[in-house]
mmCIF file of C-alpha atoms in Angstrom:
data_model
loop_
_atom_site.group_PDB
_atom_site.id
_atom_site.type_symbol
_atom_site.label_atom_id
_atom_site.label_comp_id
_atom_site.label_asym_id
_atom_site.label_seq_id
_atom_site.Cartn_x
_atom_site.Cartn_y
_atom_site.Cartn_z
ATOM 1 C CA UNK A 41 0.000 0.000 0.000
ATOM 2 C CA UNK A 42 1.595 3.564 -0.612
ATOM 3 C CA UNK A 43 2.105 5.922 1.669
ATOM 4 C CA UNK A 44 -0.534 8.734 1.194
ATOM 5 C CA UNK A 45 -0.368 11.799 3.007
ATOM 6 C CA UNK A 46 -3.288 14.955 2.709
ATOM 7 C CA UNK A 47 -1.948 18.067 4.122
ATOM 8 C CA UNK A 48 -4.598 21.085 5.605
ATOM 9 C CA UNK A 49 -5.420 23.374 7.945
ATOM 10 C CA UNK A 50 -8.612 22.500 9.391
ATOM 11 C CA UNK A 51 -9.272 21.846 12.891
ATOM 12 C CA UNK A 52 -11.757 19.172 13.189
ATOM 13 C CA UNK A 53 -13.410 20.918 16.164
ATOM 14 C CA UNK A 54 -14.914 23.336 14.754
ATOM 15 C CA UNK A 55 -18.165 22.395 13.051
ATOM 16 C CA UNK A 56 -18.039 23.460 9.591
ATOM 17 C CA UNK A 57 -14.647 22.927 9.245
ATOM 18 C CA UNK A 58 -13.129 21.270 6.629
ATOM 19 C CA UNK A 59 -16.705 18.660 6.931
ATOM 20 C CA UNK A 60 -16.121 17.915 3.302
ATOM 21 C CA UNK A 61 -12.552 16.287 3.647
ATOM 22 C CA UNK A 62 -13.387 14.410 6.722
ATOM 23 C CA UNK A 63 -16.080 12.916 5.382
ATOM 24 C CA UNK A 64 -13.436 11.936 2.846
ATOM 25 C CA UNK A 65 -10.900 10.660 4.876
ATOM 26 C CA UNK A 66 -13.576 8.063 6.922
ATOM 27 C CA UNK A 67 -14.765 7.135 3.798
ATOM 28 C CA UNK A 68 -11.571 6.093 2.261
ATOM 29 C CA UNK A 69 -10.546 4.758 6.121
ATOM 30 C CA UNK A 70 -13.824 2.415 5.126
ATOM 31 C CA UNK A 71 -12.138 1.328 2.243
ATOM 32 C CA UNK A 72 -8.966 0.117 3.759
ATOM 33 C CA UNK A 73 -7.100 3.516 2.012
ATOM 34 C CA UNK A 74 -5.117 4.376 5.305
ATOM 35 C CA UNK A 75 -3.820 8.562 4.761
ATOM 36 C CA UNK A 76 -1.870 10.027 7.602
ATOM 37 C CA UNK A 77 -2.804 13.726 7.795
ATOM 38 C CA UNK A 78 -0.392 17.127 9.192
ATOM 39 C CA UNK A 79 -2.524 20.072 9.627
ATOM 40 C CA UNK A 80 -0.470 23.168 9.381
ATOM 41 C CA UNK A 81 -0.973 25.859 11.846
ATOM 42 C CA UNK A 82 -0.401 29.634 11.511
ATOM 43 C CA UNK A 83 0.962 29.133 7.736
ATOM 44 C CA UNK A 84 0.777 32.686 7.737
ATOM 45 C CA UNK A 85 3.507 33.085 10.334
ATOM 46 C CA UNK A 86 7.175 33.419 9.009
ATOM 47 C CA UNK A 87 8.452 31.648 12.207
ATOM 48 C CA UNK A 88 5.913 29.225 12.116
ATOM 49 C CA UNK A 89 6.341 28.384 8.052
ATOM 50 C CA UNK A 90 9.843 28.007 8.462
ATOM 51 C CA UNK A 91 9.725 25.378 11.211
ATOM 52 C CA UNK A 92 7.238 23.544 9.276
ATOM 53 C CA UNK A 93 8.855 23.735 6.077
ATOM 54 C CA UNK A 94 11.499 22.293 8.408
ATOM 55 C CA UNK A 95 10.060 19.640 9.940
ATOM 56 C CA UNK A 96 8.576 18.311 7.230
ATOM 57 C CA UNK A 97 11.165 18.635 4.445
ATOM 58 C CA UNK A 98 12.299 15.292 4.107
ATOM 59 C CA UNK A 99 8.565 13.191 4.514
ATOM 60 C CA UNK A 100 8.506 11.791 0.810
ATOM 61 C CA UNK A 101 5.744 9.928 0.917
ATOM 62 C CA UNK A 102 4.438 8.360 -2.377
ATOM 63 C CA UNK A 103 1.754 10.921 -2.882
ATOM 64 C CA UNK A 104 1.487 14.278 -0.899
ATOM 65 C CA UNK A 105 -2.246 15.568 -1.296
ATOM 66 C CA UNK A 106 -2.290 19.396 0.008
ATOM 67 C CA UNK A 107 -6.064 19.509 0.068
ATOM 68 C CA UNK A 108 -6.182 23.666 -0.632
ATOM 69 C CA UNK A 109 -3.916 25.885 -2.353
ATOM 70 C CA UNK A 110 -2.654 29.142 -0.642
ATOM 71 C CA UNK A 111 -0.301 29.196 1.857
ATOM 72 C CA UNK A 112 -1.485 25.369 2.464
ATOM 73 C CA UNK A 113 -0.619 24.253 -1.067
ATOM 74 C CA UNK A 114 2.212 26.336 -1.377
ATOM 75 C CA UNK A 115 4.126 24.549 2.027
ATOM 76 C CA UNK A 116 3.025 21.712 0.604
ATOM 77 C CA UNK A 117 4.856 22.809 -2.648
ATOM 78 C CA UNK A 118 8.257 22.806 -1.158
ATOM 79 C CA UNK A 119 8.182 19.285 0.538
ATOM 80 C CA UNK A 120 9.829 16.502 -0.568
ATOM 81 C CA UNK A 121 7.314 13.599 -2.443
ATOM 82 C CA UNK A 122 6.922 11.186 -5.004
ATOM 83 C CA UNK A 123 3.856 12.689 -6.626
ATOM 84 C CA UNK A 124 2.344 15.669 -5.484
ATOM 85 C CA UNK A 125 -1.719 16.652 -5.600
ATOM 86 C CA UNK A 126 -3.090 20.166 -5.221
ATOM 87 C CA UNK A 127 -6.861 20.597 -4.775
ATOM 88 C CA UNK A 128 -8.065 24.317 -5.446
ATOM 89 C CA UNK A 129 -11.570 24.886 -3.864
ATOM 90 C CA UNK A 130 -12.411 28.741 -4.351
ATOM 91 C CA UNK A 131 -11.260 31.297 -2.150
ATOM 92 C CA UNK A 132 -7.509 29.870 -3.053
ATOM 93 C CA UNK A 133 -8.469 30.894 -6.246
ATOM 94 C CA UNK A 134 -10.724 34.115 -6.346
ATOM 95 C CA UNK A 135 -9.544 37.642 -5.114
ATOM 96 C CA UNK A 136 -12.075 39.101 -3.044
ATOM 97 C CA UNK A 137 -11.916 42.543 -3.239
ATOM 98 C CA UNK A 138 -15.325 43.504 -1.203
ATOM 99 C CA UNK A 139 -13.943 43.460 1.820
ATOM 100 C CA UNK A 140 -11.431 45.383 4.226
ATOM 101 C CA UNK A 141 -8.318 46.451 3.509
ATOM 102 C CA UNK A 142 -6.823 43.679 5.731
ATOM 103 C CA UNK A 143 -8.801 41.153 3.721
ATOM 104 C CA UNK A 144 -7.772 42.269 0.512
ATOM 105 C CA UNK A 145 -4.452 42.218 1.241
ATOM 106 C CA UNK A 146 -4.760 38.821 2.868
ATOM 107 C CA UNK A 147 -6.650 37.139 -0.098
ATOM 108 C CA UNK A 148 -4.109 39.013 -2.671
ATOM 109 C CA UNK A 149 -1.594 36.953 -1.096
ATOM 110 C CA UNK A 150 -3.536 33.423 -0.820
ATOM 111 C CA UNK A 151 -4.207 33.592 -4.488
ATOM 112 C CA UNK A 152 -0.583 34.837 -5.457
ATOM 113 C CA UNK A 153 0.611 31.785 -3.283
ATOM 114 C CA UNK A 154 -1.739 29.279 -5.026
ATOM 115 C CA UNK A 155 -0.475 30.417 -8.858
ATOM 116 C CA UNK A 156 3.225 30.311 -7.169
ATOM 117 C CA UNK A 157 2.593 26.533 -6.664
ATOM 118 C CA UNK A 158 1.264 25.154 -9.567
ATOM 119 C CA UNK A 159 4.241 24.243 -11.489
ATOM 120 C CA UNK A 160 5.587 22.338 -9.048
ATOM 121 C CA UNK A 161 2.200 19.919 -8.854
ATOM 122 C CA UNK A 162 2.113 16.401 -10.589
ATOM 123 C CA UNK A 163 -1.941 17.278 -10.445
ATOM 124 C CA UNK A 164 -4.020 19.685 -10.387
ATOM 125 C CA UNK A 165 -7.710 18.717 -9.005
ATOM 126 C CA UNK A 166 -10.455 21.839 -9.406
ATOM 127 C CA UNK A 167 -13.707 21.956 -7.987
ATOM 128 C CA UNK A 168 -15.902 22.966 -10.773
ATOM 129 C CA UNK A 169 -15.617 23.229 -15.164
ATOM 130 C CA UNK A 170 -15.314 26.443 -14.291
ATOM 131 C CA UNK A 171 -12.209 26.882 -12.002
ATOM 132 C CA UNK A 172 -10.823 24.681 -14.785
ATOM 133 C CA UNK A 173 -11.665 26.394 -17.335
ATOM 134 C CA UNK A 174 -9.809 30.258 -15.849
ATOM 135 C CA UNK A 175 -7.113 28.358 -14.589
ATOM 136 C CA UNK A 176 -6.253 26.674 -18.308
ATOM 137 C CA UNK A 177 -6.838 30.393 -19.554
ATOM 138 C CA UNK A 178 -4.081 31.714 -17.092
ATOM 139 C CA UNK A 179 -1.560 28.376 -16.836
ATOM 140 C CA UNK A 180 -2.214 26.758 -20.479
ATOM 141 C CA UNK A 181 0.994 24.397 -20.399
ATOM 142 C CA UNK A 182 -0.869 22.826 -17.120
ATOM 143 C CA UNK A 183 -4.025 21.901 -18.827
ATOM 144 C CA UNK A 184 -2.829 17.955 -18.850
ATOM 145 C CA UNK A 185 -2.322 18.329 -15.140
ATOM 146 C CA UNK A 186 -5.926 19.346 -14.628
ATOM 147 C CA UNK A 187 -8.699 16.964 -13.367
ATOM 148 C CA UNK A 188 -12.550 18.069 -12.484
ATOM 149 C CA UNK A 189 -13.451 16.384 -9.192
ATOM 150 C CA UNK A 190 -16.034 17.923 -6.679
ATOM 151 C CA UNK A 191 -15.961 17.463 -3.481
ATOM 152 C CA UNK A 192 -18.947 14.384 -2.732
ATOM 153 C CA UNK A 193 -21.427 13.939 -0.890
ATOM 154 C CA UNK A 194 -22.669 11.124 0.885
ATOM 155 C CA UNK A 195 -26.195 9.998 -0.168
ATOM 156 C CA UNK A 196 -26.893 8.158 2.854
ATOM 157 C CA UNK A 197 -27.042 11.291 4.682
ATOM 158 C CA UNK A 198 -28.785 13.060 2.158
ATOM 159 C CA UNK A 199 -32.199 11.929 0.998
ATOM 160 C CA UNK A 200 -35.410 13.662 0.647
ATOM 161 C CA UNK A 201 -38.282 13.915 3.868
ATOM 162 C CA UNK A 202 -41.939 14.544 3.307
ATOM 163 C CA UNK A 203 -41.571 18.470 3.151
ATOM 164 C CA UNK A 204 -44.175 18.610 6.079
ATOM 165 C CA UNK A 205 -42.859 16.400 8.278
ATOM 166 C CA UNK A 206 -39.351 17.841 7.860
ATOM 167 C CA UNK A 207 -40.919 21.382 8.748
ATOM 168 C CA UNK A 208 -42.599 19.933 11.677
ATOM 169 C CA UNK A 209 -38.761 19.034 12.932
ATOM 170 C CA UNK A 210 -37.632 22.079 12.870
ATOM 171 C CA UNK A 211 -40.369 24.161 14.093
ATOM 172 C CA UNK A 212 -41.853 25.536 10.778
ATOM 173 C CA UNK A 213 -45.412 26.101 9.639
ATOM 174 C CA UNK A 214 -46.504 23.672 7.249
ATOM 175 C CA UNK A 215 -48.047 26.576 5.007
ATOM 176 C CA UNK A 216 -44.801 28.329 4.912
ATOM 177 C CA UNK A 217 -42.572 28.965 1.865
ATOM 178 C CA UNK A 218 -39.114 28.619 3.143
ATOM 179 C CA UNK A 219 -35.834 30.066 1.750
ATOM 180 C CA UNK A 220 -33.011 28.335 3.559
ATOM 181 C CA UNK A 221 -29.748 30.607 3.028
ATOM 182 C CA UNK A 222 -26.593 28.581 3.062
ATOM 183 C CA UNK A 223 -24.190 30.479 4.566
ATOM 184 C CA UNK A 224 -21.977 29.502 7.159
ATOM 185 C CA UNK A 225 -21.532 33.029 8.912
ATOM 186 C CA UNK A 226 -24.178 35.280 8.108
ATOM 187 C CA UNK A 227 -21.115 37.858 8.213
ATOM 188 C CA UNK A 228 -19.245 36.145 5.578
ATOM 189 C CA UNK A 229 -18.900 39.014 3.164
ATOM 190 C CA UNK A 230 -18.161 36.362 -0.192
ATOM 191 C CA UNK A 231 -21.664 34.740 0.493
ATOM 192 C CA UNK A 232 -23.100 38.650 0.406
ATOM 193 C CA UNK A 233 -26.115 37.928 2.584
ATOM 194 C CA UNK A 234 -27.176 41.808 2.094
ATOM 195 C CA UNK A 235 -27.791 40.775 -1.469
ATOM 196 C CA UNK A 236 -29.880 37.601 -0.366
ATOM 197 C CA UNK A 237 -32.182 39.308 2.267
ATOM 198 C CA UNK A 238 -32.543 42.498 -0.282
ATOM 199 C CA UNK A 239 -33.736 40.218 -2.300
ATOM 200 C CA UNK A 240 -36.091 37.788 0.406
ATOM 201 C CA UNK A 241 -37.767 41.325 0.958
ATOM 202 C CA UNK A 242 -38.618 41.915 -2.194
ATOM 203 C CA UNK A 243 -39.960 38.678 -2.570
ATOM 204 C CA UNK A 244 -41.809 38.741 0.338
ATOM 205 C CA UNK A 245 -44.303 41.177 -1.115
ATOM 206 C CA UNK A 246 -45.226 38.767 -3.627
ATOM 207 C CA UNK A 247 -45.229 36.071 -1.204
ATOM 208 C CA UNK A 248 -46.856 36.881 2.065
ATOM 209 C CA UNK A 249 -45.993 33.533 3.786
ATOM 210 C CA UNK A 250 -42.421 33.767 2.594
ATOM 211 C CA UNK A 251 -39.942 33.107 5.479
ATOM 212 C CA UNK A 252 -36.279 32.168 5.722
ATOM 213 C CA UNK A 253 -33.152 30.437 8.012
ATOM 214 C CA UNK A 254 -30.167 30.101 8.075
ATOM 215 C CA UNK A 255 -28.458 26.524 7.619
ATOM 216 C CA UNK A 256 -25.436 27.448 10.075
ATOM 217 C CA UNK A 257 -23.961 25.956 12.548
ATOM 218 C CA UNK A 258 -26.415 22.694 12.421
ATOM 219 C CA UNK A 259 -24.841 19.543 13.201
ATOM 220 C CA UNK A 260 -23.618 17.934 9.584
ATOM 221 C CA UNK A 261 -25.888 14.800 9.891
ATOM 222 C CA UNK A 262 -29.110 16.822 10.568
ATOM 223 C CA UNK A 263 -28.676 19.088 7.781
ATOM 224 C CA UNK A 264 -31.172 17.258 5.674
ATOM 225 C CA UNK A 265 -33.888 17.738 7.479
ATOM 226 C CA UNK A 266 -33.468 21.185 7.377
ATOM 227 C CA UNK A 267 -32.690 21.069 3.314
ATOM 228 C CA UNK A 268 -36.022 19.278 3.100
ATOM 229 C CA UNK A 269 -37.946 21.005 4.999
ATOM 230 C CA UNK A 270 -36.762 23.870 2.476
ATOM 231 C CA UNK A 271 -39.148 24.762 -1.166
ATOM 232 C CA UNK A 272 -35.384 26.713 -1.586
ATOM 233 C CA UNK A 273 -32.187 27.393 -1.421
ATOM 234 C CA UNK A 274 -30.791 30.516 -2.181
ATOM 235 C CA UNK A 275 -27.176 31.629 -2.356
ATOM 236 C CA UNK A 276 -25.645 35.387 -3.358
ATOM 237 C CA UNK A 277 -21.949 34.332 -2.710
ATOM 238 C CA UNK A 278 -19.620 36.163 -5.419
ATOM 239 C CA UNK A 279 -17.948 33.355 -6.193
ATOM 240 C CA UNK A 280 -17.776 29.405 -4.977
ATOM 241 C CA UNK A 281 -15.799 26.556 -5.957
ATOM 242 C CA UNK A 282 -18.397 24.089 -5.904
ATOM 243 C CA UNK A 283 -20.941 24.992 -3.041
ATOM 244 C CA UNK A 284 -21.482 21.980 -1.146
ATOM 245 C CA UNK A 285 -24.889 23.460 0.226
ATOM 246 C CA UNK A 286 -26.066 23.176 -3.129
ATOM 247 C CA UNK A 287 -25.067 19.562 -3.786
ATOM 248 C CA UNK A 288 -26.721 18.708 -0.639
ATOM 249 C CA UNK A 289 -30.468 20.527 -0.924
ATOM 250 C CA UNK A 290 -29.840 18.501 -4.964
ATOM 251 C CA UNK A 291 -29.993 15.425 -2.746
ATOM 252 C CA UNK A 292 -33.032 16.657 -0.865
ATOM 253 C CA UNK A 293 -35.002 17.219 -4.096
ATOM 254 C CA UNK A 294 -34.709 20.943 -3.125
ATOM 255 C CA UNK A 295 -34.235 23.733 -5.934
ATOM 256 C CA UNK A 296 -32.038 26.260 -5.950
ATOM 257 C CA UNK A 297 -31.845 30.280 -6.977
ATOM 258 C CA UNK A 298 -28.210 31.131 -6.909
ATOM 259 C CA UNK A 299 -25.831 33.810 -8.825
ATOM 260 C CA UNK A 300 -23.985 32.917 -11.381
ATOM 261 C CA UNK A 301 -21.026 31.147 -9.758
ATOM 262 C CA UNK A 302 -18.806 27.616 -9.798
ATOM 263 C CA UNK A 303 -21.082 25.437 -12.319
ATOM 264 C CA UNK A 304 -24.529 26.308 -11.282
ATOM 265 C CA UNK A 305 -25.420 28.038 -14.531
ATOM 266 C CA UNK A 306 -25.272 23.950 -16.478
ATOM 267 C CA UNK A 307 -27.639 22.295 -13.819
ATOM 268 C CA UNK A 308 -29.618 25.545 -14.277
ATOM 269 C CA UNK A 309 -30.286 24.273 -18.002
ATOM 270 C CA UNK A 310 -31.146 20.658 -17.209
ATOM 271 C CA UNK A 311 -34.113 21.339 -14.842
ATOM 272 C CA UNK A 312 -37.052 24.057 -14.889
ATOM 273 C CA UNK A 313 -37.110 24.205 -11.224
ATOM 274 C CA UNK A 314 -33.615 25.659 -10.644
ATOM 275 C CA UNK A 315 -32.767 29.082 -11.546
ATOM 276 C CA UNK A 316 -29.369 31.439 -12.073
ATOM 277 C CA UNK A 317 -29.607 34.982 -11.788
ATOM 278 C CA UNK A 318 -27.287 37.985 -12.037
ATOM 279 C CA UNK A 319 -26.620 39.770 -8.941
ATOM 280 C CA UNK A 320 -29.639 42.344 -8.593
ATOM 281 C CA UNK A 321 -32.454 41.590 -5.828
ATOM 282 C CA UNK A 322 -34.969 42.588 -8.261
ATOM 283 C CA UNK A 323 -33.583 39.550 -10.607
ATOM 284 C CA UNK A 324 -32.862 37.010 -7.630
ATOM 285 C CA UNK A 325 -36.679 38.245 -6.435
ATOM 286 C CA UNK A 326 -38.306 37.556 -9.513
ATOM 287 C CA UNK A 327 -36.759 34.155 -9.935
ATOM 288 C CA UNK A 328 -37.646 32.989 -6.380
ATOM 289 C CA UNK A 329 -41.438 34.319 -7.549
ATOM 290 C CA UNK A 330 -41.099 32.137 -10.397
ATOM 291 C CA UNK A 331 -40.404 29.113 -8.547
ATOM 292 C CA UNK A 332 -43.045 29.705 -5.918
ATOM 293 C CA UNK A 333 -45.188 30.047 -8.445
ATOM 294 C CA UNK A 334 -44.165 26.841 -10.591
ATOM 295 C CA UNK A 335 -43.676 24.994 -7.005
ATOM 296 C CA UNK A 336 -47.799 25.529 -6.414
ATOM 297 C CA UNK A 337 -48.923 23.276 -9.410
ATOM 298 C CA UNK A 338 -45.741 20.661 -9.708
ATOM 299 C CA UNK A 339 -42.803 19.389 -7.746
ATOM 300 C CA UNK A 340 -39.392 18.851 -8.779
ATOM 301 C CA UNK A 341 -38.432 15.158 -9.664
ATOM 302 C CA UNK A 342 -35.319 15.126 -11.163
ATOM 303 C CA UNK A 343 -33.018 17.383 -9.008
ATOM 304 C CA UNK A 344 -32.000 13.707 -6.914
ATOM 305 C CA UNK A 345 -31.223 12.116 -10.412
ATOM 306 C CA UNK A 346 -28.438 15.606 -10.620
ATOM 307 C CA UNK A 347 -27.190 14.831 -6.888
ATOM 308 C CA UNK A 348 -26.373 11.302 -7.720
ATOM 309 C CA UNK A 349 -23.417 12.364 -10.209
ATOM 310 C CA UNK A 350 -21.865 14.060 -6.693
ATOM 311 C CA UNK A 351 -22.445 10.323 -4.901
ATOM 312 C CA UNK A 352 -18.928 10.411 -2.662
ATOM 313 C CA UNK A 353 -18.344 6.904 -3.842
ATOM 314 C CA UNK A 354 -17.826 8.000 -7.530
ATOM 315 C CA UNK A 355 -15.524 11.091 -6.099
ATOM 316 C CA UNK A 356 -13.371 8.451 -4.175
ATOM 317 C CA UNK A 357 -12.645 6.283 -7.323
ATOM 318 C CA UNK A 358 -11.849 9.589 -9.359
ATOM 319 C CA UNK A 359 -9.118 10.269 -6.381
ATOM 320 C CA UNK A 360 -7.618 7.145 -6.023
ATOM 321 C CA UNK A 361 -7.726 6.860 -10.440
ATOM 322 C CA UNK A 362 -5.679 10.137 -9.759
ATOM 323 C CA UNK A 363 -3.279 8.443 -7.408
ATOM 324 C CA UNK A 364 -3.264 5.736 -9.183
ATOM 325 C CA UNK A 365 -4.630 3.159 -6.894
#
């Protein structure tokens, strides 16, 4: 068996943290795919780089998986290893430039440090056609290097409820339309929730029993029932690399009114009920009024049949075809 080890810099006590690659790393543990794991801390500290860099010079393992770019995948970049992996998820990739000055800065850097690291990748995994396609645009000579693999999701967590009785769970009103917003901090300037509620309150005009939540902070195994107790999700954020939130309410035969980010725009075209707008509340309004209005007289039925192409089984064979495994 070779020696695999993911780099990161997630804590695993923190809730939303990193959720995706855990999930991962049992499910591959399952499998009888043992990966050792060194979460970097402070990367952002000279002192603490440098002793890192240090201390993990010489690991050569077979293959070194940094599981985000930035200053992650760029100490990752300088360690010794048979085959290296980067995976690029979003805000390793995007410059977000509505936000302080300190954030500016900080993201300026994180993106410089993921193109700084590239070259020295044996491959490149993105989270969306997207990503792939900007990244080809900017790095052409890596295009062979460059695989399409979203993160997964595990369908025997996610599975649609009886709308009602998922409601009921949660404390909402049968006869309510609910938005669920899927943020993770409602202060998280990328996900723009000004945008999103600008956009609820116009809405809400049209639709007097129109109310909303936020999906934060829920344990990960109970997020279902809030996704199906949902008739939508809606999401602002500037930019994503594949949002997972998305995937999941898929799963949960909920629709979706979203911006025009990651991929969102091609499952927009293979189902009536889901809908990408540009980023004006009058447009993001108008859509959710649609759907309200096409939700009263039909229900979705193919938005699980979309989900299923995100089934983390599938995602594990594409990782381990890229490790060659």
């Amino acid at each position: 068996m070779k020696d695999i080890v993911w780099t990161h810099s997630f804590r695993d006590k923190f809730v939303s943290s990193g959720v995706f690659m855990f999930v991962q790393l049992n499910q591959f543990s399952k499998r009888g795919v043992d990966i050792r794991q060194i979460c970097f801390k402070k990367i952002f500290n000279p002192f603490y780089f440098v002793f890192q860099l240090f201390k993990y010079y010489n690991l050569n393992p077979d293959i070194l998986h940094s599981q985000y770019g930035s200053g992650n995948g760029f100490l990752t970049s300088l360690l010794k290893a048979k085959f290296k992996v980067l995976s690029i998820r979003g805000s390793d990739w995007y410059y977000h430039v509505n936000q302080g000055f300190v954030g500016r800065i900080r993201s300026y850097i994180a993106t410089r440090l993921t193109y700084f690291s590239l070259g020295r990748y044996d491959s490149i995994i993105v989270m969306s056609y997207r990503i792939k396609a900007e990244l080809v645009n900017k790095f052409p000579d890596l295009e062979h290097r460059i695989s399409v693999v979203t993160d997964g999701i595990d369908l025997d967590n996610f599975y649609p409820m009886d709308k009602f009785e998922a409601k009921s769970l949660i404390g909402i009103k049968n006869n309510t339309f609910l938005i669920g917003l899927g943020s993770i901090d409602s202060n998280n300037s990328i996900k723009n929730i000004p945008l999103a509620l600008k956009s609820i309150e116009i809405a809400k005009k049209s639709i007097p029993n129109l109310e909303f939540i936020f999906i934060s902070n829920v344990p990960h195994q109970d997020i279902f029932k809030y996704l199906s107790a949902c008739d939508v999700v809606l999401l602002t954020s500037e930019y994503e690399g594949w949002p997972n939130i998305i995937k999941e309410a898929l799963a949960c035969n909920t629709p979706f009114v979203s911006t025009d980010v990651s991929d969102l725009k091609l499952i927009s075209k293979r189902t009536e009920f889901c809908f990408v707008s540009k980023p004006d509340p009058l447009f993001i309004a108008k859509n959710i009024i649609k759907l309200y209005s096409k939700l009263l007289v039909d229900k979705p039925k193919d938005l699980t049949v979309i989900a299923s192409e995100f089934a983390l089984t599938s995602v594990l064979d594409k990782i381990l075809n890229i490790y060659k495994l």
